[in-house]
Amino acid sequence: MAPMSLNIVTAERETFSGVVDYVTAPGADGELTVLPSHAALMTTLVPGEMRFGVDGEEQAIVLTGGFLEVLADNVTVLADAAEREDEIDEARAEEAVRRAQERIDTHGSDLDMERALASLRRAQIRLRFSRRRQQRQR
């Protein structure tokens, strides 16, 4: 299978750039997989785990949303935020879940519930991602 290039960038940095075998991302309409010679595509991404193959090994990054574009075996991800497995601090992720849940539970009339729930979902995804990595290392 011919390789394709993947670039994952945020406003702060380039998270990944390299040759990959496939990309599986959390699209707005469900998970999608891009293989070499994929048709041109532009889609939004939702918070979730993005996986990609590098030399037969799977790597993963957690995204908090963004856009994915496929053009001529080049996949570009413009992410709101992107973190590799080794960058997530499990204790901080647990604290973020606790804070978000507390905000929702004790909300006042001025709370933007949609934003609070989105914050909780992002924190839960980061925590799940971190815990899964810990289990694989054991």
PDB file of C-alpha atoms in Angstrom:
ATOM      1  CA  MET A   1       0.000   0.000   0.000  1.00  0.00           C
ATOM      2  CA  ALA A   2       1.386   3.411  -0.948  1.00  0.00           C
ATOM      3  CA  PRO A   3       2.044   5.693   2.012  1.00  0.00           C
ATOM      4  CA  MET A   4       0.479   9.083   2.558  1.00  0.00           C
ATOM      5  CA  SER A   5       1.566  12.084   4.586  1.00  0.00           C
ATOM      6  CA  LEU A   6      -0.148  13.290   7.747  1.00  0.00           C
ATOM      7  CA  ASN A   7       0.251  16.692   9.367  1.00  0.00           C
ATOM      8  CA  ILE A   8      -1.506  17.501  12.638  1.00  0.00           C
ATOM      9  CA  VAL A   9      -1.278  21.142  13.634  1.00  0.00           C
ATOM     10  CA  THR A  10      -2.811  23.374  16.291  1.00  0.00           C
ATOM     11  CA  ALA A  11      -2.510  27.118  16.758  1.00  0.00           C
ATOM     12  CA  GLU A  12       0.436  26.465  19.106  1.00  0.00           C
ATOM     13  CA  ARG A  13       2.470  23.780  17.340  1.00  0.00           C
ATOM     14  CA  GLU A  14       2.830  20.952  14.898  1.00  0.00           C
ATOM     15  CA  THR A  15       1.880  17.823  16.862  1.00  0.00           C
ATOM     16  CA  PHE A  16       2.793  15.271  14.199  1.00  0.00           C
ATOM     17  CA  SER A  17       4.224  15.279  10.694  1.00  0.00           C
ATOM     18  CA  GLY A  18       5.170  12.133   8.852  1.00  0.00           C
ATOM     19  CA  VAL A  19       4.344   9.278   6.540  1.00  0.00           C
ATOM     20  CA  VAL A  20       1.464   7.024   7.639  1.00  0.00           C
ATOM     21  CA  ASP A  21      -0.351   3.935   6.394  1.00  0.00           C
ATOM     22  CA  TYR A  22      -3.848   5.043   7.452  1.00  0.00           C
ATOM     23  CA  VAL A  23      -5.674   7.629   9.553  1.00  0.00           C
ATOM     24  CA  THR A  24      -8.803   6.988  11.634  1.00  0.00           C
ATOM     25  CA  ALA A  25     -10.424  10.121  13.035  1.00  0.00           C
ATOM     26  CA  PRO A  26     -13.545  11.109  15.007  1.00  0.00           C
ATOM     27  CA  GLY A  27     -15.614  12.796  12.311  1.00  0.00           C
ATOM     28  CA  ALA A  28     -18.759  14.781  12.991  1.00  0.00           C
ATOM     29  CA  ASP A  29     -20.849  12.023  11.368  1.00  0.00           C
ATOM     30  CA  GLY A  30     -18.920   9.162  12.982  1.00  0.00           C
ATOM     31  CA  GLU A  31     -15.468   7.636  12.866  1.00  0.00           C
ATOM     32  CA  LEU A  32     -13.809   7.737   9.453  1.00  0.00           C
ATOM     33  CA  THR A  33     -10.744   6.016   8.067  1.00  0.00           C
ATOM     34  CA  VAL A  34      -8.571   7.448   5.320  1.00  0.00           C
ATOM     35  CA  LEU A  35      -6.358   5.125   3.262  1.00  0.00           C
ATOM     36  CA  PRO A  36      -3.913   6.020   0.474  1.00  0.00           C
ATOM     37  CA  SER A  37      -5.607   7.181  -2.747  1.00  0.00           C
ATOM     38  CA  HIS A  38      -8.669   8.372  -0.804  1.00  0.00           C
ATOM     39  CA  ALA A  39     -10.924  10.829  -2.598  1.00  0.00           C
ATOM     40  CA  ALA A  40     -10.581  14.500  -1.721  1.00  0.00           C
ATOM     41  CA  LEU A  41     -12.422  15.251   1.505  1.00  0.00           C
ATOM     42  CA  MET A  42     -12.991  18.049   4.002  1.00  0.00           C
ATOM     43  CA  THR A  43     -14.824  17.353   7.259  1.00  0.00           C
ATOM     44  CA  THR A  44     -15.157  18.587  10.798  1.00  0.00           C
ATOM     45  CA  LEU A  45     -13.768  16.610  13.703  1.00  0.00           C
ATOM     46  CA  VAL A  46     -15.295  16.167  17.140  1.00  0.00           C
ATOM     47  CA  PRO A  47     -13.453  15.508  20.397  1.00  0.00           C
ATOM     48  CA  GLY A  48     -12.052  12.005  20.408  1.00  0.00           C
ATOM     49  CA  GLU A  49      -9.137   9.744  19.633  1.00  0.00           C
ATOM     50  CA  MET A  50      -7.358   9.839  16.300  1.00  0.00           C
ATOM     51  CA  ARG A  51      -5.297   6.776  15.370  1.00  0.00           C
ATOM     52  CA  PHE A  52      -2.778   6.330  12.581  1.00  0.00           C
ATOM     53  CA  GLY A  53      -0.345   3.651  11.466  1.00  0.00           C
ATOM     54  CA  VAL A  54       3.377   4.344  11.214  1.00  0.00           C
ATOM     55  CA  ASP A  55       5.541   1.471   9.926  1.00  0.00           C
ATOM     56  CA  GLY A  56       2.933  -1.087  11.015  1.00  0.00           C
ATOM     57  CA  GLU A  57       2.546   0.333  14.548  1.00  0.00           C
ATOM     58  CA  GLU A  58      -0.511   2.237  15.701  1.00  0.00           C
ATOM     59  CA  GLN A  59      -0.095   5.656  17.277  1.00  0.00           C
ATOM     60  CA  ALA A  60      -2.830   7.799  18.765  1.00  0.00           C
ATOM     61  CA  ILE A  61      -3.535  11.419  19.570  1.00  0.00           C
ATOM     62  CA  VAL A  62      -6.481  12.873  21.442  1.00  0.00           C
ATOM     63  CA  LEU A  63      -8.203  15.777  19.639  1.00  0.00           C
ATOM     64  CA  THR A  64     -10.654  18.309  20.981  1.00  0.00           C
ATOM     65  CA  GLY A  65     -12.135  19.011  17.567  1.00  0.00           C
ATOM     66  CA  GLY A  66     -11.074  20.675  14.353  1.00  0.00           C
ATOM     67  CA  PHE A  67     -10.977  19.941  10.636  1.00  0.00           C
ATOM     68  CA  LEU A  68      -9.559  17.166   8.457  1.00  0.00           C
ATOM     69  CA  GLU A  69      -8.651  17.632   4.794  1.00  0.00           C
ATOM     70  CA  VAL A  70      -7.556  14.955   2.334  1.00  0.00           C
ATOM     71  CA  LEU A  71      -5.905  16.011  -0.943  1.00  0.00           C
ATOM     72  CA  ALA A  72      -3.752  13.729  -3.119  1.00  0.00           C
ATOM     73  CA  ASP A  73      -2.418  11.423  -0.373  1.00  0.00           C
ATOM     74  CA  ASN A  74      -1.872  14.346   1.979  1.00  0.00           C
ATOM     75  CA  VAL A  75      -3.972  14.441   5.157  1.00  0.00           C
ATOM     76  CA  THR A  76      -3.989  17.671   7.124  1.00  0.00           C
ATOM     77  CA  VAL A  77      -5.634  18.004  10.519  1.00  0.00           C
ATOM     78  CA  LEU A  78      -6.208  21.492  11.893  1.00  0.00           C
ATOM     79  CA  ALA A  79      -7.012  20.691  15.505  1.00  0.00           C
ATOM     80  CA  ASP A  80      -8.376  22.923  18.245  1.00  0.00           C
ATOM     81  CA  ALA A  81      -6.000  21.025  20.552  1.00  0.00           C
ATOM     82  CA  ALA A  82      -4.075  17.766  20.128  1.00  0.00           C
ATOM     83  CA  GLU A  83      -2.150  15.742  22.696  1.00  0.00           C
ATOM     84  CA  ARG A  84      -0.028  12.639  22.359  1.00  0.00           C
ATOM     85  CA  GLU A  85      -0.405   9.842  24.896  1.00  0.00           C
ATOM     86  CA  ASP A  86       2.734  10.794  26.792  1.00  0.00           C
ATOM     87  CA  GLU A  87       1.597  14.414  27.185  1.00  0.00           C
ATOM     88  CA  ILE A  88      -1.557  13.738  29.227  1.00  0.00           C
ATOM     89  CA  ASP A  89      -1.229  13.963  32.995  1.00  0.00           C
ATOM     90  CA  GLU A  90      -3.818  11.569  34.428  1.00  0.00           C
ATOM     91  CA  ALA A  91      -4.149  13.474  37.713  1.00  0.00           C
ATOM     92  CA  ARG A  92      -4.838  16.734  35.855  1.00  0.00           C
ATOM     93  CA  ALA A  93      -7.353  14.970  33.615  1.00  0.00           C
ATOM     94  CA  GLU A  94      -9.162  13.560  36.669  1.00  0.00           C
ATOM     95  CA  GLU A  95      -9.254  17.026  38.239  1.00  0.00           C
ATOM     96  CA  ALA A  96     -10.677  18.513  35.024  1.00  0.00           C
ATOM     97  CA  VAL A  97     -13.459  15.898  35.011  1.00  0.00           C
ATOM     98  CA  ARG A  98     -14.232  16.621  38.665  1.00  0.00           C
ATOM     99  CA  ARG A  99     -14.343  20.407  38.104  1.00  0.00           C
ATOM    100  CA  ALA A 100     -16.530  20.112  35.003  1.00  0.00           C
ATOM    101  CA  GLN A 101     -18.935  17.740  36.766  1.00  0.00           C
ATOM    102  CA  GLU A 102     -19.095  20.062  39.776  1.00  0.00           C
ATOM    103  CA  ARG A 103     -19.894  23.046  37.528  1.00  0.00           C
ATOM    104  CA  ILE A 104     -22.742  21.119  35.936  1.00  0.00           C
ATOM    105  CA  ASP A 105     -24.105  19.823  39.247  1.00  0.00           C
ATOM    106  CA  THR A 106     -24.115  23.241  40.936  1.00  0.00           C
ATOM    107  CA  HIS A 107     -24.949  25.339  37.898  1.00  0.00           C
ATOM    108  CA  GLY A 108     -26.638  28.662  38.223  1.00  0.00           C
ATOM    109  CA  SER A 109     -28.908  30.301  35.701  1.00  0.00           C
ATOM    110  CA  ASP A 110     -25.907  31.968  34.047  1.00  0.00           C
ATOM    111  CA  LEU A 111     -24.169  28.649  33.155  1.00  0.00           C
ATOM    112  CA  ASP A 112     -23.879  27.843  29.470  1.00  0.00           C
ATOM    113  CA  MET A 113     -24.859  24.169  29.776  1.00  0.00           C
ATOM    114  CA  GLU A 114     -23.705  23.272  26.264  1.00  0.00           C
ATOM    115  CA  ARG A 115     -20.195  24.608  26.940  1.00  0.00           C
ATOM    116  CA  ALA A 116     -20.080  22.905  30.343  1.00  0.00           C
ATOM    117  CA  LEU A 117     -21.082  19.542  28.859  1.00  0.00           C
ATOM    118  CA  ALA A 118     -18.526  19.935  26.048  1.00  0.00           C
ATOM    119  CA  SER A 119     -15.849  20.652  28.645  1.00  0.00           C
ATOM    120  CA  LEU A 120     -16.850  17.518  30.574  1.00  0.00           C
ATOM    121  CA  ARG A 121     -16.742  15.377  27.403  1.00  0.00           C
ATOM    122  CA  ARG A 122     -13.245  16.665  26.506  1.00  0.00           C
ATOM    123  CA  ALA A 123     -11.948  15.963  30.009  1.00  0.00           C
ATOM    124  CA  GLN A 124     -13.467  12.460  30.009  1.00  0.00           C
ATOM    125  CA  ILE A 125     -11.895  11.655  26.630  1.00  0.00           C
ATOM    126  CA  ARG A 126      -8.450  12.761  27.873  1.00  0.00           C
ATOM    127  CA  LEU A 127      -8.843  10.692  31.046  1.00  0.00           C
ATOM    128  CA  ARG A 128      -9.992   7.563  29.178  1.00  0.00           C
ATOM    129  CA  PHE A 129      -7.113   7.971  26.712  1.00  0.00           C
ATOM    130  CA  SER A 130      -4.586   8.298  29.537  1.00  0.00           C
ATOM    131  CA  ARG A 131      -5.924   5.289  31.448  1.00  0.00           C
ATOM    132  CA  ARG A 132      -5.892   3.097  28.347  1.00  0.00           C
ATOM    133  CA  ARG A 133      -2.240   4.006  27.781  1.00  0.00           C
ATOM    134  CA  GLN A 134      -1.440   3.100  31.401  1.00  0.00           C
ATOM    135  CA  GLN A 135      -3.110  -0.311  30.980  1.00  0.00           C
ATOM    136  CA  ARG A 136      -1.151  -1.049  27.782  1.00  0.00           C
ATOM    137  CA  GLN A 137       2.124  -0.299  29.578  1.00  0.00           C
ATOM    138  CA  ARG A 138       1.423  -2.864  32.300  1.00  0.00           C
TER     139      ARG A 138
END
